[in-house]
């Protein structure tokens, strides 16, 4: 398998946030994990939209991932129940409980993805690069999505 193309999203201040949310008596790690994964989907969806298309294989392969492996999770998800986002949230919240930190990725494992991302190629549909601009141009959307997810949890906890 080729080296995956990946972007890493890091949220700072998580330990402080976890302490504040713990005071609200909610599953803090799950709230932070769900918000982080939702933010990764923002970048993933835009990267899919931008990706060069001939067969659509590259766009279909762009997915958010969690854990230490950019294309998987730190836990074995093939033995769990639920959708990938549910499994990913569970994995991320487990990392937060264990380490106080977690990582979400947007990645693809398509063999020609690095060439499409890093070489200035012309395409009929889509652009090169596609992944980096998806992150760069959505930084505010990522921040807003993360914040809104946490705000929803806080509002529900306050009721």
mmCIF file of C-alpha atoms in Angstrom:
data_model
loop_
_atom_site.group_PDB
_atom_site.id
_atom_site.type_symbol
_atom_site.label_atom_id
_atom_site.label_comp_id
_atom_site.label_asym_id
_atom_site.label_seq_id
_atom_site.Cartn_x
_atom_site.Cartn_y
_atom_site.Cartn_z
ATOM 1 C CA UNK A 1 0.000 0.000 0.000
ATOM 2 C CA UNK A 2 1.232 3.510 -0.784
ATOM 3 C CA UNK A 3 2.045 6.113 1.820
ATOM 4 C CA UNK A 4 -1.255 7.827 2.738
ATOM 5 C CA UNK A 5 -1.887 11.507 2.148
ATOM 6 C CA UNK A 6 -2.984 12.952 5.457
ATOM 7 C CA UNK A 7 -3.718 16.170 7.317
ATOM 8 C CA UNK A 8 -3.581 16.440 11.092
ATOM 9 C CA UNK A 9 -5.928 18.628 13.120
ATOM 10 C CA UNK A 10 -4.771 19.571 16.600
ATOM 11 C CA UNK A 11 -6.975 21.257 19.179
ATOM 12 C CA UNK A 12 -5.114 23.026 21.964
ATOM 13 C CA UNK A 13 -6.393 23.552 25.493
ATOM 14 C CA UNK A 14 -8.212 20.220 25.728
ATOM 15 C CA UNK A 15 -7.151 19.406 29.338
ATOM 16 C CA UNK A 16 -8.551 22.740 30.573
ATOM 17 C CA UNK A 17 -11.728 22.236 28.557
ATOM 18 C CA UNK A 18 -12.177 18.723 29.941
ATOM 19 C CA UNK A 19 -12.015 20.051 33.509
ATOM 20 C CA UNK A 20 -14.626 22.729 32.797
ATOM 21 C CA UNK A 21 -16.955 20.274 31.075
ATOM 22 C CA UNK A 22 -16.520 17.694 33.844
ATOM 23 C CA UNK A 23 -18.128 20.173 36.216
ATOM 24 C CA UNK A 24 -21.277 19.946 34.056
ATOM 25 C CA UNK A 25 -21.620 16.195 34.762
ATOM 26 C CA UNK A 26 -21.604 15.152 31.106
ATOM 27 C CA UNK A 27 -19.554 12.551 29.266
ATOM 28 C CA UNK A 28 -16.899 15.121 28.494
ATOM 29 C CA UNK A 29 -14.651 12.889 26.459
ATOM 30 C CA UNK A 30 -17.521 11.813 24.249
ATOM 31 C CA UNK A 31 -18.592 15.438 23.727
ATOM 32 C CA UNK A 32 -15.085 16.543 22.770
ATOM 33 C CA UNK A 33 -14.588 13.472 20.558
ATOM 34 C CA UNK A 34 -17.864 13.997 18.682
ATOM 35 C CA UNK A 35 -17.058 17.675 18.147
ATOM 36 C CA UNK A 36 -13.556 16.858 16.917
ATOM 37 C CA UNK A 37 -14.850 14.255 14.473
ATOM 38 C CA UNK A 38 -17.535 16.665 13.201
ATOM 39 C CA UNK A 39 -14.794 19.233 12.562
ATOM 40 C CA UNK A 40 -12.771 16.634 10.611
ATOM 41 C CA UNK A 41 -15.837 15.929 8.444
ATOM 42 C CA UNK A 42 -15.871 19.610 7.386
ATOM 43 C CA UNK A 43 -12.399 19.230 5.862
ATOM 44 C CA UNK A 44 -13.145 15.761 4.484
ATOM 45 C CA UNK A 45 -16.286 16.902 2.678
ATOM 46 C CA UNK A 46 -14.570 19.906 1.111
ATOM 47 C CA UNK A 47 -11.555 17.811 0.054
ATOM 48 C CA UNK A 48 -13.939 15.355 -1.647
ATOM 49 C CA UNK A 49 -15.581 18.239 -3.494
ATOM 50 C CA UNK A 50 -12.209 19.581 -4.667
ATOM 51 C CA UNK A 51 -10.550 16.255 -5.546
ATOM 52 C CA UNK A 52 -9.711 15.627 -9.206
ATOM 53 C CA UNK A 53 -12.209 13.225 -10.749
ATOM 54 C CA UNK A 54 -11.881 10.713 -13.484
ATOM 55 C CA UNK A 55 -13.441 7.662 -11.841
ATOM 56 C CA UNK A 56 -14.318 9.267 -8.482
ATOM 57 C CA UNK A 57 -12.138 6.774 -6.615
ATOM 58 C CA UNK A 58 -9.936 9.453 -5.022
ATOM 59 C CA UNK A 59 -12.893 11.485 -3.752
ATOM 60 C CA UNK A 60 -14.591 8.372 -2.337
ATOM 61 C CA UNK A 61 -11.412 7.389 -0.499
ATOM 62 C CA UNK A 62 -11.069 10.667 1.435
ATOM 63 C CA UNK A 63 -12.272 9.994 4.959
ATOM 64 C CA UNK A 64 -11.840 11.259 8.488
ATOM 65 C CA UNK A 65 -9.962 8.872 10.720
ATOM 66 C CA UNK A 66 -9.024 8.841 14.375
ATOM 67 C CA UNK A 67 -6.205 7.590 16.534
ATOM 68 C CA UNK A 68 -2.550 7.061 15.872
ATOM 69 C CA UNK A 69 -3.101 5.448 12.457
ATOM 70 C CA UNK A 70 -4.267 8.081 9.945
ATOM 71 C CA UNK A 71 -6.458 5.523 8.202
ATOM 72 C CA UNK A 72 -7.927 3.777 11.186
ATOM 73 C CA UNK A 73 -8.261 4.046 14.887
ATOM 74 C CA UNK A 74 -6.198 3.113 17.855
ATOM 75 C CA UNK A 75 -8.811 0.466 18.632
ATOM 76 C CA UNK A 76 -10.051 -2.349 16.419
ATOM 77 C CA UNK A 77 -13.252 -1.041 14.885
ATOM 78 C CA UNK A 78 -14.063 -4.155 12.877
ATOM 79 C CA UNK A 79 -15.307 -5.870 16.043
ATOM 80 C CA UNK A 80 -17.654 -3.106 17.212
ATOM 81 C CA UNK A 81 -21.270 -2.259 16.517
ATOM 82 C CA UNK A 82 -22.483 0.985 14.973
ATOM 83 C CA UNK A 83 -21.548 3.336 12.177
ATOM 84 C CA UNK A 84 -18.009 4.536 11.567
ATOM 85 C CA UNK A 85 -18.685 7.916 13.252
ATOM 86 C CA UNK A 86 -20.048 6.108 16.331
ATOM 87 C CA UNK A 87 -17.009 3.828 16.415
ATOM 88 C CA UNK A 88 -14.672 6.777 15.876
ATOM 89 C CA UNK A 89 -16.254 8.802 18.682
ATOM 90 C CA UNK A 90 -15.913 5.808 20.982
ATOM 91 C CA UNK A 91 -12.254 5.390 20.008
ATOM 92 C CA UNK A 92 -11.490 9.109 20.379
ATOM 93 C CA UNK A 93 -13.215 9.348 23.748
ATOM 94 C CA UNK A 94 -11.208 6.326 24.909
ATOM 95 C CA UNK A 95 -7.990 8.091 23.884
ATOM 96 C CA UNK A 96 -9.070 11.224 25.733
ATOM 97 C CA UNK A 97 -9.770 9.229 28.883
ATOM 98 C CA UNK A 98 -6.417 7.438 28.652
ATOM 99 C CA UNK A 99 -4.098 10.225 27.467
ATOM 100 C CA UNK A 100 -5.998 13.496 27.782
ATOM 101 C CA UNK A 101 -5.537 13.993 24.037
ATOM 102 C CA UNK A 102 -6.860 12.585 20.785
ATOM 103 C CA UNK A 103 -6.186 13.026 17.087
ATOM 104 C CA UNK A 104 -8.544 13.198 14.127
ATOM 105 C CA UNK A 105 -7.240 12.908 10.573
ATOM 106 C CA UNK A 106 -8.475 13.426 7.055
ATOM 107 C CA UNK A 107 -6.701 10.917 4.835
ATOM 108 C CA UNK A 108 -6.785 8.847 1.686
ATOM 109 C CA UNK A 109 -4.954 5.644 0.852
ATOM 110 C CA UNK A 110 -5.277 5.844 -2.927
ATOM 111 C CA UNK A 111 -1.917 5.120 -4.552
ATOM 112 C CA UNK A 112 -1.944 8.213 -6.789
ATOM 113 C CA UNK A 113 -3.220 10.618 -4.103
ATOM 114 C CA UNK A 114 0.225 12.129 -3.360
ATOM 115 C CA UNK A 115 0.748 12.935 -7.056
ATOM 116 C CA UNK A 116 -2.689 14.528 -7.263
ATOM 117 C CA UNK A 117 -2.006 16.566 -4.109
ATOM 118 C CA UNK A 118 1.582 17.658 -4.689
ATOM 119 C CA UNK A 119 2.127 17.844 -8.468
ATOM 120 C CA UNK A 120 0.693 20.811 -10.395
ATOM 121 C CA UNK A 121 -1.527 18.835 -12.761
ATOM 122 C CA UNK A 122 -4.405 20.064 -14.884
ATOM 123 C CA UNK A 123 -7.740 18.281 -14.545
ATOM 124 C CA UNK A 124 -11.094 18.490 -16.266
ATOM 125 C CA UNK A 125 -12.841 18.202 -12.901
ATOM 126 C CA UNK A 126 -11.275 19.125 -9.578
ATOM 127 C CA UNK A 127 -8.000 20.736 -8.608
ATOM 128 C CA UNK A 128 -4.502 19.937 -7.382
ATOM 129 C CA UNK A 129 -3.864 20.322 -4.528
ATOM 130 C CA UNK A 130 -7.221 19.420 -3.002
ATOM 131 C CA UNK A 131 -6.505 18.405 0.609
ATOM 132 C CA UNK A 132 -4.401 21.315 1.866
ATOM 133 C CA UNK A 133 -6.760 24.007 0.521
ATOM 134 C CA UNK A 134 -9.680 22.144 2.101
ATOM 135 C CA UNK A 135 -7.988 22.580 5.479
ATOM 136 C CA UNK A 136 -6.646 26.088 4.890
ATOM 137 C CA UNK A 137 -9.911 27.532 3.605
ATOM 138 C CA UNK A 138 -12.053 25.871 6.272
ATOM 139 C CA UNK A 139 -10.117 26.753 9.425
ATOM 140 C CA UNK A 140 -12.918 29.000 10.657
ATOM 141 C CA UNK A 141 -15.579 26.416 9.724
ATOM 142 C CA UNK A 142 -13.609 23.744 11.597
ATOM 143 C CA UNK A 143 -13.359 25.970 14.673
ATOM 144 C CA UNK A 144 -17.052 26.905 14.461
ATOM 145 C CA UNK A 145 -18.152 23.272 14.035
ATOM 146 C CA UNK A 146 -16.048 22.186 17.006
ATOM 147 C CA UNK A 147 -17.383 25.041 19.130
ATOM 148 C CA UNK A 148 -21.023 24.436 18.127
ATOM 149 C CA UNK A 149 -20.742 20.759 19.009
ATOM 150 C CA UNK A 150 -19.476 21.605 22.477
ATOM 151 C CA UNK A 151 -22.082 24.348 22.920
ATOM 152 C CA UNK A 152 -24.863 21.848 22.167
ATOM 153 C CA UNK A 153 -23.556 19.502 24.844
ATOM 154 C CA UNK A 154 -23.267 22.336 27.359
ATOM 155 C CA UNK A 155 -26.824 23.538 26.595
ATOM 156 C CA UNK A 156 -28.211 20.019 27.037
ATOM 157 C CA UNK A 157 -26.297 19.593 30.301
ATOM 158 C CA UNK A 158 -27.641 22.891 31.625
ATOM 159 C CA UNK A 159 -31.267 21.774 31.267
#
